[in-house]
Coordinates of C-alpha atoms in Angstrom, one line a residue:
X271 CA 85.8 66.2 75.6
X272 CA 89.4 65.6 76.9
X273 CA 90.0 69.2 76.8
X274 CA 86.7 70.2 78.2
X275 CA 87.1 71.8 81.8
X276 CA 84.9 69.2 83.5
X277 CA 87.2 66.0 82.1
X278 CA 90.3 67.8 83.9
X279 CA 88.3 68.7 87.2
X280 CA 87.0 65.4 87.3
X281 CA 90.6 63.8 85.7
X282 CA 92.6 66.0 88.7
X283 CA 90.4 64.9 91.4
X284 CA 90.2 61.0 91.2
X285 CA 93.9 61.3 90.3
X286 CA 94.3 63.3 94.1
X287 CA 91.8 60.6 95.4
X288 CA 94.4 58.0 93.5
X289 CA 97.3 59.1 95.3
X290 CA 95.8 60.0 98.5
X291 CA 94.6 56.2 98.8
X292 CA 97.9 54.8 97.5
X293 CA 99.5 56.9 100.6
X294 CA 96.9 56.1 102.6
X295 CA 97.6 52.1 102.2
X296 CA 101.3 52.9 102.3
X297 CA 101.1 54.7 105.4
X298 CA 98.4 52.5 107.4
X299 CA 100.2 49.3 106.7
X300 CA 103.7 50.6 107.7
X301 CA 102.0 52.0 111.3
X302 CA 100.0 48.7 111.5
X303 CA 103.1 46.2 111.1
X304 CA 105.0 48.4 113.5
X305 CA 102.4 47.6 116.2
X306 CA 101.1 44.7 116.4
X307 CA 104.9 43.8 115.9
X308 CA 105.4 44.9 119.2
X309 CA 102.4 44.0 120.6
X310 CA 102.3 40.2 119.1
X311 CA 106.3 39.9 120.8
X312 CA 105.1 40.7 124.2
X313 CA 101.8 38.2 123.7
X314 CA 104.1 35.4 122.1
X315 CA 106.8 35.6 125.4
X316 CA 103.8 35.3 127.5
X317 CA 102.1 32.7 125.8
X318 CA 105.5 30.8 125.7
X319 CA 105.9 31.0 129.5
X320 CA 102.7 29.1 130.0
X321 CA 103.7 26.4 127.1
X322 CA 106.8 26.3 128.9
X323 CA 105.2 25.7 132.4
X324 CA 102.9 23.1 131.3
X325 CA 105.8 21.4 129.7
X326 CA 107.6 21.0 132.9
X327 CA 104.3 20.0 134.5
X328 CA 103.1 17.4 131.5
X329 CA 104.3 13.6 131.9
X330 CA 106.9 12.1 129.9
X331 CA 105.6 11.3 126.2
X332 CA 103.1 13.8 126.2
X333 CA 105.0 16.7 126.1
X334 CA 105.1 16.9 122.2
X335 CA 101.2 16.0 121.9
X336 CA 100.5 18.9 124.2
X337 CA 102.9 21.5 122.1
X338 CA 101.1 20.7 118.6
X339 CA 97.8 21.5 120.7
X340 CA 98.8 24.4 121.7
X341 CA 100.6 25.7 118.4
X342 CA 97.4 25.2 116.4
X343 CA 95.2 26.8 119.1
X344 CA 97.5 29.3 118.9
X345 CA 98.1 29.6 115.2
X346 CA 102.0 29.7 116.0
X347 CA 105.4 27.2 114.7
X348 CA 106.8 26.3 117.5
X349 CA 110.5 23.9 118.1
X350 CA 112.2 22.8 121.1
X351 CA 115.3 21.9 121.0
X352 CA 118.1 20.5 123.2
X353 CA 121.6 21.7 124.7
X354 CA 122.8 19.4 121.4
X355 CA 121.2 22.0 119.2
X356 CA 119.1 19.3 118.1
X357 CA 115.1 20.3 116.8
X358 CA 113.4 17.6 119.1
X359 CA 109.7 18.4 118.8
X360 CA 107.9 20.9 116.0
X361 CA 104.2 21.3 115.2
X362 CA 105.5 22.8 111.7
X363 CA 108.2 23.8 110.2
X364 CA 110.0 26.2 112.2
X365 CA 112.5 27.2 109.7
X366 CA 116.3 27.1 110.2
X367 CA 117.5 28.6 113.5
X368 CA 120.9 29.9 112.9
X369 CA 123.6 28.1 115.6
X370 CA 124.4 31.3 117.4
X371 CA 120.8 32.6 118.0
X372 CA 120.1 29.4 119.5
X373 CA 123.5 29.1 121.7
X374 CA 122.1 32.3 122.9
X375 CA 119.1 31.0 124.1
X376 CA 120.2 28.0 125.3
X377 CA 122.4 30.1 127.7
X378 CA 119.7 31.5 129.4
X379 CA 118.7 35.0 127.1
X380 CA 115.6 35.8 124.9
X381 CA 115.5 36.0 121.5
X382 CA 113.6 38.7 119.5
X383 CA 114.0 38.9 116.1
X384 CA 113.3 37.1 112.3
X385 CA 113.4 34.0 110.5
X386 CA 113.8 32.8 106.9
X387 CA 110.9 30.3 106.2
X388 CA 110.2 28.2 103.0
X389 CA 106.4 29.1 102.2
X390 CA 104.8 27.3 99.7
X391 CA 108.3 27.4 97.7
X392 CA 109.0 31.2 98.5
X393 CA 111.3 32.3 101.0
X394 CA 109.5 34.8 103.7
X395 CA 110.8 36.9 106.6
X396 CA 108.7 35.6 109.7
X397 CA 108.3 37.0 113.6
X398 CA 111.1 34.6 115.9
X399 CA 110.9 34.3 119.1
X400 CA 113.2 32.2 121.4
X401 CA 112.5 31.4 125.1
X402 CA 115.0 29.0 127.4
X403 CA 113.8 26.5 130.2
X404 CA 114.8 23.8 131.7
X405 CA 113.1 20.1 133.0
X406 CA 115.0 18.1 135.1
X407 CA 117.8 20.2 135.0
X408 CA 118.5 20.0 131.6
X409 CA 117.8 23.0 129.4
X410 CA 115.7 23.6 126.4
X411 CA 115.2 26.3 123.9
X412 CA 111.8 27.1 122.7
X413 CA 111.0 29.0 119.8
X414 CA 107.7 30.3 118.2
X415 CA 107.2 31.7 115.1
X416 CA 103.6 33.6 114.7
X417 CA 102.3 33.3 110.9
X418 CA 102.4 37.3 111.3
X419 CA 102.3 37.4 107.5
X420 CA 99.2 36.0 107.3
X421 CA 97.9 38.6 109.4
X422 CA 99.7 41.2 107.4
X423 CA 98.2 40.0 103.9
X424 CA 94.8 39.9 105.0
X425 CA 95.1 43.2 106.7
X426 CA 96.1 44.4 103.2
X427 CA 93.4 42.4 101.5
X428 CA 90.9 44.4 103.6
X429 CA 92.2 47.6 103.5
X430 CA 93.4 47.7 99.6
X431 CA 89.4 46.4 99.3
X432 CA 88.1 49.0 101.7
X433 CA 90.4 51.2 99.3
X434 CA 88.7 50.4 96.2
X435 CA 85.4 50.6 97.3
X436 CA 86.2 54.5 98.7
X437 CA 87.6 55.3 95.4
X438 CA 84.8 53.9 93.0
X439 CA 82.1 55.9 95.8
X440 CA 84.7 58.7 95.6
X441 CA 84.6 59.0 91.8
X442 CA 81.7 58.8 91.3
X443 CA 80.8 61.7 93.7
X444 CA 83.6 63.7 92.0
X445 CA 81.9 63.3 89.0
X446 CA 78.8 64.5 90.1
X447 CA 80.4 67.2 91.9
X448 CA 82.4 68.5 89.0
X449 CA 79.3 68.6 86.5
X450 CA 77.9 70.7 89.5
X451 CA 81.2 72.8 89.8
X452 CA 81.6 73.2 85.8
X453 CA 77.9 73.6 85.0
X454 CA 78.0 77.9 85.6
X455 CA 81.1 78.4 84.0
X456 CA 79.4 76.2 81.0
X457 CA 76.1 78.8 81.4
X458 CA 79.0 81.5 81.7
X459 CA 80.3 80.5 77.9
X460 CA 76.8 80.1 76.4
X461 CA 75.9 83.6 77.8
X462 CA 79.6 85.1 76.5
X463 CA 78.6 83.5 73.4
X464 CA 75.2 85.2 73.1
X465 CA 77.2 88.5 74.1
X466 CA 79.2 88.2 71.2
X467 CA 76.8 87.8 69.0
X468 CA 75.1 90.8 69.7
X469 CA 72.4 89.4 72.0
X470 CA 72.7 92.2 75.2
X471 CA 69.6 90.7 76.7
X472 CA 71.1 87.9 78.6
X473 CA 70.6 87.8 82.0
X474 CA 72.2 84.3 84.1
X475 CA 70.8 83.2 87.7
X476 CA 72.7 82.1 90.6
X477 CA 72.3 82.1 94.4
X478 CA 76.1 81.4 94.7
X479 CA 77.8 83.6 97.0
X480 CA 81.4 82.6 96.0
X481 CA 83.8 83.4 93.5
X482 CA 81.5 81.7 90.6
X483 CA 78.5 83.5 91.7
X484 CA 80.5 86.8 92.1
X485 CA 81.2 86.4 88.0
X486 CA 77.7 85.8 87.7
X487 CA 76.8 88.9 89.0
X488 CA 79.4 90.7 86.9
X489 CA 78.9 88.9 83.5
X490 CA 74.7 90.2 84.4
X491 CA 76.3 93.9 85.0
X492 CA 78.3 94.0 82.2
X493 CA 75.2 92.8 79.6
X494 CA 73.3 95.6 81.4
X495 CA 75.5 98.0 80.7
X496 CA 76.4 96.8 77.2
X497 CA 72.0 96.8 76.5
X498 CA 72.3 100.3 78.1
X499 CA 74.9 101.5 75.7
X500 CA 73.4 99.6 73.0
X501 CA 69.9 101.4 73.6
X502 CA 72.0 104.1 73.9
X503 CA 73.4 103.9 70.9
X504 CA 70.6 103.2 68.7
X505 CA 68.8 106.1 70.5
X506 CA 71.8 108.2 69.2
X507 CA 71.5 106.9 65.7
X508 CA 68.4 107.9 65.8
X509 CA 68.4 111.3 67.4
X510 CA 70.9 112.2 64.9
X511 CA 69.0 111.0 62.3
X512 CA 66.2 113.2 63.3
X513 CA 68.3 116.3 63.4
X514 CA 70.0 116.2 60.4
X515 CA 66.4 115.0 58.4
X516 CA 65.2 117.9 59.7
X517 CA 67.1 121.1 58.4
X518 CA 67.3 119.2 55.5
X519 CA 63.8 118.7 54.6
X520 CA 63.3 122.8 55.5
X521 CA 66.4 123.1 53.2
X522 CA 64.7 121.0 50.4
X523 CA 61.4 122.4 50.8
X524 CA 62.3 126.0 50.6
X525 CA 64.8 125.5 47.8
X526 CA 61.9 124.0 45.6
X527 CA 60.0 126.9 46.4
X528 CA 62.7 128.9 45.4
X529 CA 62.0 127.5 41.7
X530 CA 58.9 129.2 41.3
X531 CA 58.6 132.6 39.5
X532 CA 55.7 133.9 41.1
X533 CA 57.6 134.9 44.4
X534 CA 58.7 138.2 45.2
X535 CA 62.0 139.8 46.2
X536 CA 60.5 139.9 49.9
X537 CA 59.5 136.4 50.1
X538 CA 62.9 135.1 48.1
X539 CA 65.1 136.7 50.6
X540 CA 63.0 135.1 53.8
X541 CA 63.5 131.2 52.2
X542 CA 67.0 132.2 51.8
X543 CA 67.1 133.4 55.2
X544 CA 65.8 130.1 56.7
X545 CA 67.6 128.0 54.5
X546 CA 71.1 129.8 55.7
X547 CA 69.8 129.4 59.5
X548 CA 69.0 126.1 58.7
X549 CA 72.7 125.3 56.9
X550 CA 74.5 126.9 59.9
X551 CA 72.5 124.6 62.5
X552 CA 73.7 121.1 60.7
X553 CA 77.1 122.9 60.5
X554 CA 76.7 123.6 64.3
X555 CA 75.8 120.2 65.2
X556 CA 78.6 118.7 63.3
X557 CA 80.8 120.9 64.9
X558 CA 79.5 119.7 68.2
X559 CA 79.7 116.2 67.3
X560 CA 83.1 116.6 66.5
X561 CA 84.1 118.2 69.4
X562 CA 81.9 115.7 71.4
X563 CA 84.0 112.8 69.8
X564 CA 87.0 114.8 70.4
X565 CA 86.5 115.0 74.1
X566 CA 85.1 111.1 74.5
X567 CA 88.5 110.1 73.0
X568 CA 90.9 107.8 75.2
X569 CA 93.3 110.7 75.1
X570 CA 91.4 114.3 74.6
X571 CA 93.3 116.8 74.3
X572 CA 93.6 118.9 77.0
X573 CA 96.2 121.7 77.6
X574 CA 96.2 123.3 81.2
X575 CA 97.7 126.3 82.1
X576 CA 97.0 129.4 84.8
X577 CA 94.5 132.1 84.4
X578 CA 92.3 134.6 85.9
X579 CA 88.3 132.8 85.7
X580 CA 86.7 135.9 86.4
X581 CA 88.5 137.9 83.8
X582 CA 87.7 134.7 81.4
X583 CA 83.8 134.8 82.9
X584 CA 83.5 138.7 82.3
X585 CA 84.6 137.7 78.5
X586 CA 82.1 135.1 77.8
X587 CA 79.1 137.8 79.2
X588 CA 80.5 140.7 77.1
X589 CA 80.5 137.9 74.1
X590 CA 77.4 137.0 74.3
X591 CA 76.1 140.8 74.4
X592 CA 74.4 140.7 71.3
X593 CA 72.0 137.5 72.3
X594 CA 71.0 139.1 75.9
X595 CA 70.7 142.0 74.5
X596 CA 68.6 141.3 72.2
X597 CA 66.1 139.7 74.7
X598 CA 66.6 142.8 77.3
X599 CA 67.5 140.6 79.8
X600 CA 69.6 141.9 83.1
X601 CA 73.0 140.0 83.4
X602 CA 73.7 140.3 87.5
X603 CA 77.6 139.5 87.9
X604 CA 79.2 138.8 91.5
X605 CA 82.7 137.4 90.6
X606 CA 85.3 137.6 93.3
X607 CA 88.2 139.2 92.1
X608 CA 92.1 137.5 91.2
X609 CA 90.7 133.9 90.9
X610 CA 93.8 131.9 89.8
X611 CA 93.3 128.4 88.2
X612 CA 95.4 125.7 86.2
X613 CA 93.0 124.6 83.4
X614 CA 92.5 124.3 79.5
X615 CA 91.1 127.9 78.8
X616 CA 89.5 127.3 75.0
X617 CA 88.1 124.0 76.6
X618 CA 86.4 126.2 80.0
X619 CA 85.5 128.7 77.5
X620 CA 83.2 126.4 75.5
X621 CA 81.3 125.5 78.9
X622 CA 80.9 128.9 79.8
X623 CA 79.8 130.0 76.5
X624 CA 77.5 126.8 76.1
X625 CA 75.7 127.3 79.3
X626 CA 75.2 131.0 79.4
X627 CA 73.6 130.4 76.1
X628 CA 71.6 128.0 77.4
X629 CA 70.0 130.3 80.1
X630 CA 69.8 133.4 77.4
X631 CA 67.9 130.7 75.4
X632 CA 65.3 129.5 78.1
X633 CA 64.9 132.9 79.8
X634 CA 61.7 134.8 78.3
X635 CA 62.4 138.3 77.6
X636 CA 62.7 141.3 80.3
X637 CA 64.3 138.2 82.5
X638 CA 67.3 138.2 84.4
X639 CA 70.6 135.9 84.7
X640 CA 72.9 135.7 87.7
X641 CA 76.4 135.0 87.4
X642 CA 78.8 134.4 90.3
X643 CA 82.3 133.0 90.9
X644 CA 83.4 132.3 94.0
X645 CA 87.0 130.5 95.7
X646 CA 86.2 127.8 98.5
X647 CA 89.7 126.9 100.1
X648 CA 91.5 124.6 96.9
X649 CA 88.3 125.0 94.2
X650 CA 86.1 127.6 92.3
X651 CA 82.4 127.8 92.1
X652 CA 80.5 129.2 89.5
X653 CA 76.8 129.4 89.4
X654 CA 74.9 130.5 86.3
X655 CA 71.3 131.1 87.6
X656 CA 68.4 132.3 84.8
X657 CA 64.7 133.2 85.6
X658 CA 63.4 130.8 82.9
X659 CA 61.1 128.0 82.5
X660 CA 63.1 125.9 84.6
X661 CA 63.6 122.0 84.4
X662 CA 61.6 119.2 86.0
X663 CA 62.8 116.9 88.8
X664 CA 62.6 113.9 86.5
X665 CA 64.1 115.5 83.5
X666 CA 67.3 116.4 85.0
X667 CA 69.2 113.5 84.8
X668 CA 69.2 112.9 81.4
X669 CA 69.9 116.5 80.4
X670 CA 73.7 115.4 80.3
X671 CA 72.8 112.7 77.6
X672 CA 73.6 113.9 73.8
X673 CA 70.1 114.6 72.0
X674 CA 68.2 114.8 74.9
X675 CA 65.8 117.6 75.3
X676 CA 63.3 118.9 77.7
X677 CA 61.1 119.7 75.2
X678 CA 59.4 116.1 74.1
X679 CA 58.2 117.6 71.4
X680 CA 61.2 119.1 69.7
X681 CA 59.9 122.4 69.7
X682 CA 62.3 124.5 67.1
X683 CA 61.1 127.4 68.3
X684 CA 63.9 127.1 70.7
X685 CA 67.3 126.1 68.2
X686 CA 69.5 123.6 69.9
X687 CA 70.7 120.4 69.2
X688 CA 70.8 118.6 73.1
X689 CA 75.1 118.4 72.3
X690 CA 75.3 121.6 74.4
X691 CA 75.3 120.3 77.8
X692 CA 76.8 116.8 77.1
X693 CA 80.2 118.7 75.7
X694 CA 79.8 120.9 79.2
X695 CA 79.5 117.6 81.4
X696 CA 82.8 115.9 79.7
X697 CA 84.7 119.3 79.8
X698 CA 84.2 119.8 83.6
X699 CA 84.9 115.7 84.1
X700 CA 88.2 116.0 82.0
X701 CA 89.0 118.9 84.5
X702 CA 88.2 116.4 87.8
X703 CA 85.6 119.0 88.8
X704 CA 81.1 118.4 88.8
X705 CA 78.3 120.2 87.6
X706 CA 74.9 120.1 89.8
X707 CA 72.0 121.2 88.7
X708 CA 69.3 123.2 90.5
X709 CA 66.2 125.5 90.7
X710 CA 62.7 124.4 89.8
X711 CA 60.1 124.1 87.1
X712 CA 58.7 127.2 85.4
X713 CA 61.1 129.1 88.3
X714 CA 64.2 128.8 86.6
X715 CA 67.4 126.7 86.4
X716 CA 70.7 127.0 88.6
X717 CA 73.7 125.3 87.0
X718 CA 77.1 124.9 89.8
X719 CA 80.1 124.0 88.1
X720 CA 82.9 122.9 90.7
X721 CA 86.2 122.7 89.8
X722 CA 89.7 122.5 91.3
X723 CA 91.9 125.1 90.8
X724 CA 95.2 123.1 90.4
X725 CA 95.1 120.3 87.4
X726 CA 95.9 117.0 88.2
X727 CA 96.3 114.6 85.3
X728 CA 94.9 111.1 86.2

């Protein structure tokens, strides 16, 4: 609990409230002494001239009655005393006025300053005030002493209550608003949690807009991708499960056939034609996989250097001679001549090889295939365009994805193990360049490699 982030939300908040308040009382009591100090001087002198004037206009003997009336009215002390120094008439104890302060008034000034007064067996600093006057020519000092303490210790009683009351509402509100504060980032760990255990399928809600909500939003983008690699995954699993079970089983089949004795020469030599094809297609696609692997590395290996791409273009056609060929197809080349570029040759080698196959593979016989390479100010263009049976709209972004073929029904008429054109798509991003893909169903398929012609490692 103590180290829970709510406790130390809610512990550093009512400990800012603390302080705040503690200032707060500090502050406001200094600012209110130093006022009404000022203020209760200038009421006190005034008040003092008319106690002073009705003393000089009161009859003998009642003078004293008539300053204890107006001291308790008043709430003040109040002394008089006489050019002997002597404390003739008080309402209450006035305190000790020191010799000096009270020559001083005597002679005719006003005195602002304190006192030391016994209080209830303590001594306290109080408000002094000292006035002169005269009746009948003789002079007086009169001196009034405001219980301003009083005043000071109730303000203080009010404002430390008014205090306390603030903080109690206060904390409790800070409560309330950490839970609020702390409860996403507590929906935030149970989530993380679930992630971690292999549950993808989390998804959290918030309408927050702030910095909370903004890792809300994350956290739900990251499961998504982690459930789309995870689907991903699995799908690949089983994809390669697929094409490995299914060589084998021709493999196994035909080798038990093998077995018997009533097959002739003819018919030996066909199994053990299919079951080499078949061996050489899981070699294949381990080979692929492999390289796949190789290339989805954190650091593929990749080894640029300059070359002519056409010269490399007109290889890969004359290469392949034996598979066009062997379908009559027409091979149309329009490469422009002396196109330098900075590149790992064995690497743009595979994706030329892999997608010419590709459209040698998908072109019916008698068809034809367009090659061209062209420069476009600081990149080359290459366009391998077949008259095949094309590729749908929908299909064509997934054709990148390992496995994935346009044939639903894994047709083996046509070999191929969908590796081809994922290997192509990380070749040409390794390189910084793209790969489009055009043309239209049962109209053929148009595949644009862009790429720069200087290497730039990232």
């Amino acid at each position: 609990m103590i180290k829970s982030l709510y406790f130390r939300v809610a512990l550093v908040f009512i400990g800012i409230v603390i302080v705040s308040l503690i200032a707060a009382l500090s502050v406001s009591t200094t600012i209110y002494t130093k006022q009404i100090k000022g203020s209760i001087e200038n009421e006190i002198i005034a008040y003092g001239g008319k106690v002073i004037r009705m003393l000089q206009s009161s009859p003998k003997g009642e003078a004293e009655e008539y300053m204890k009336q107006a001291a308790n009215l008043s709430n003040l002390n109040i002394g008089i005393f006489d050019t002997s120094k002597q404390l003739i008439s008080e309402n209450k104890n006035i305190g000790s006025v020191d010799a000096s302060k009270l020559q001083s008034v005597l002679n005719g000034g006003v005195y602002r300053g304190t006192i030391q007064v016994n209080e209830s067996g303590r001594e306290e600093e109080h408000l002094l005030i000292g006035l002169p006057f005269q009746i009948d020519s003789r002079s007086y000092a009169l001196f009034l002493s405001p219980r301003f303490q009083e005043m000071i210790k109730t303000f203080q009683v009010v404002t430390r209550t008014v205090l306390i009351i603030a903080l109690v509402i206060g904390s409790v509100l800070i409560l309330i608003a950490a839970r609020y504060i702390v409860r996403p980032l507590r929906v935030l760990t149970e989530g993380t949690r679930k992630v971690a255990a292999g549950n993808f399928n989390v998804t959290i809600q918030s309408k927050s807009k702030d910095e909370v909500g903004q890792l809300t939003s994350s956290f739900n983008d990251m499961t998504k991708q982690l459930n789309a690699l995870d689907q991903m995954r699995s799908e690949f699993v089983s994809n390669v499960s697929h094409e490995i079970q299914s060589p084998l089983m021709s493999i196994s089949g035909f080798t038990k056939a093998l077995k018997s004795k009533k097959l002739n020469e003819e018919q030996r030599m066909h199994y053990l034609t299919i079951i080499e094809e078949e061996s050489e297609r899981l070699s294949r696609m381990g080979q692929n996989l492999l390289r796949l692997s190789s290339l989805q590395s954190e650091h593929p290996a990749v080894v640029p250097r300059k070359f002519r791409l056409d010269e490399q273009l007109r290889s890969t056609v004359i290469a392949s001679e034996p598979q066009w060929m062997a379908k009559s197809l027409v091979i149309e080349l329009e490469l422009e001549e002396e196109v330098m570029i900075e590149a790992d040759e064995d690497l743009l080698n595979q994706v030329w090889t892999n997608l010419l196959n590709n459209a040698v593979k998908f072109t019916p016989k008698g068809g034809r295939i367009q090659l061209s390479l062209q420069r476009s100010g600081q990149w080359a263009i290459v366009r391998i365009a077949d008259s095949g049976i094309g590729i749908a709209e929908e299909e064509r972004k997934f054709i990148f994805v390992p496995f994935h073929k346009t044939d639903k029904s894994r047709d083996t008429a046509v070999k191929g193990n969908g590796l081809g054109l994922s290997i192509v798509k990380r070749i040409v991003d390794l390189h910084h360049g793209d790969i489009t893909v055009g043309g239209a169903l049962n109209e053929g398929t148009a595949m644009t490699v862009k790429l720069p012609l200087s290497f730039e490692q990232l």
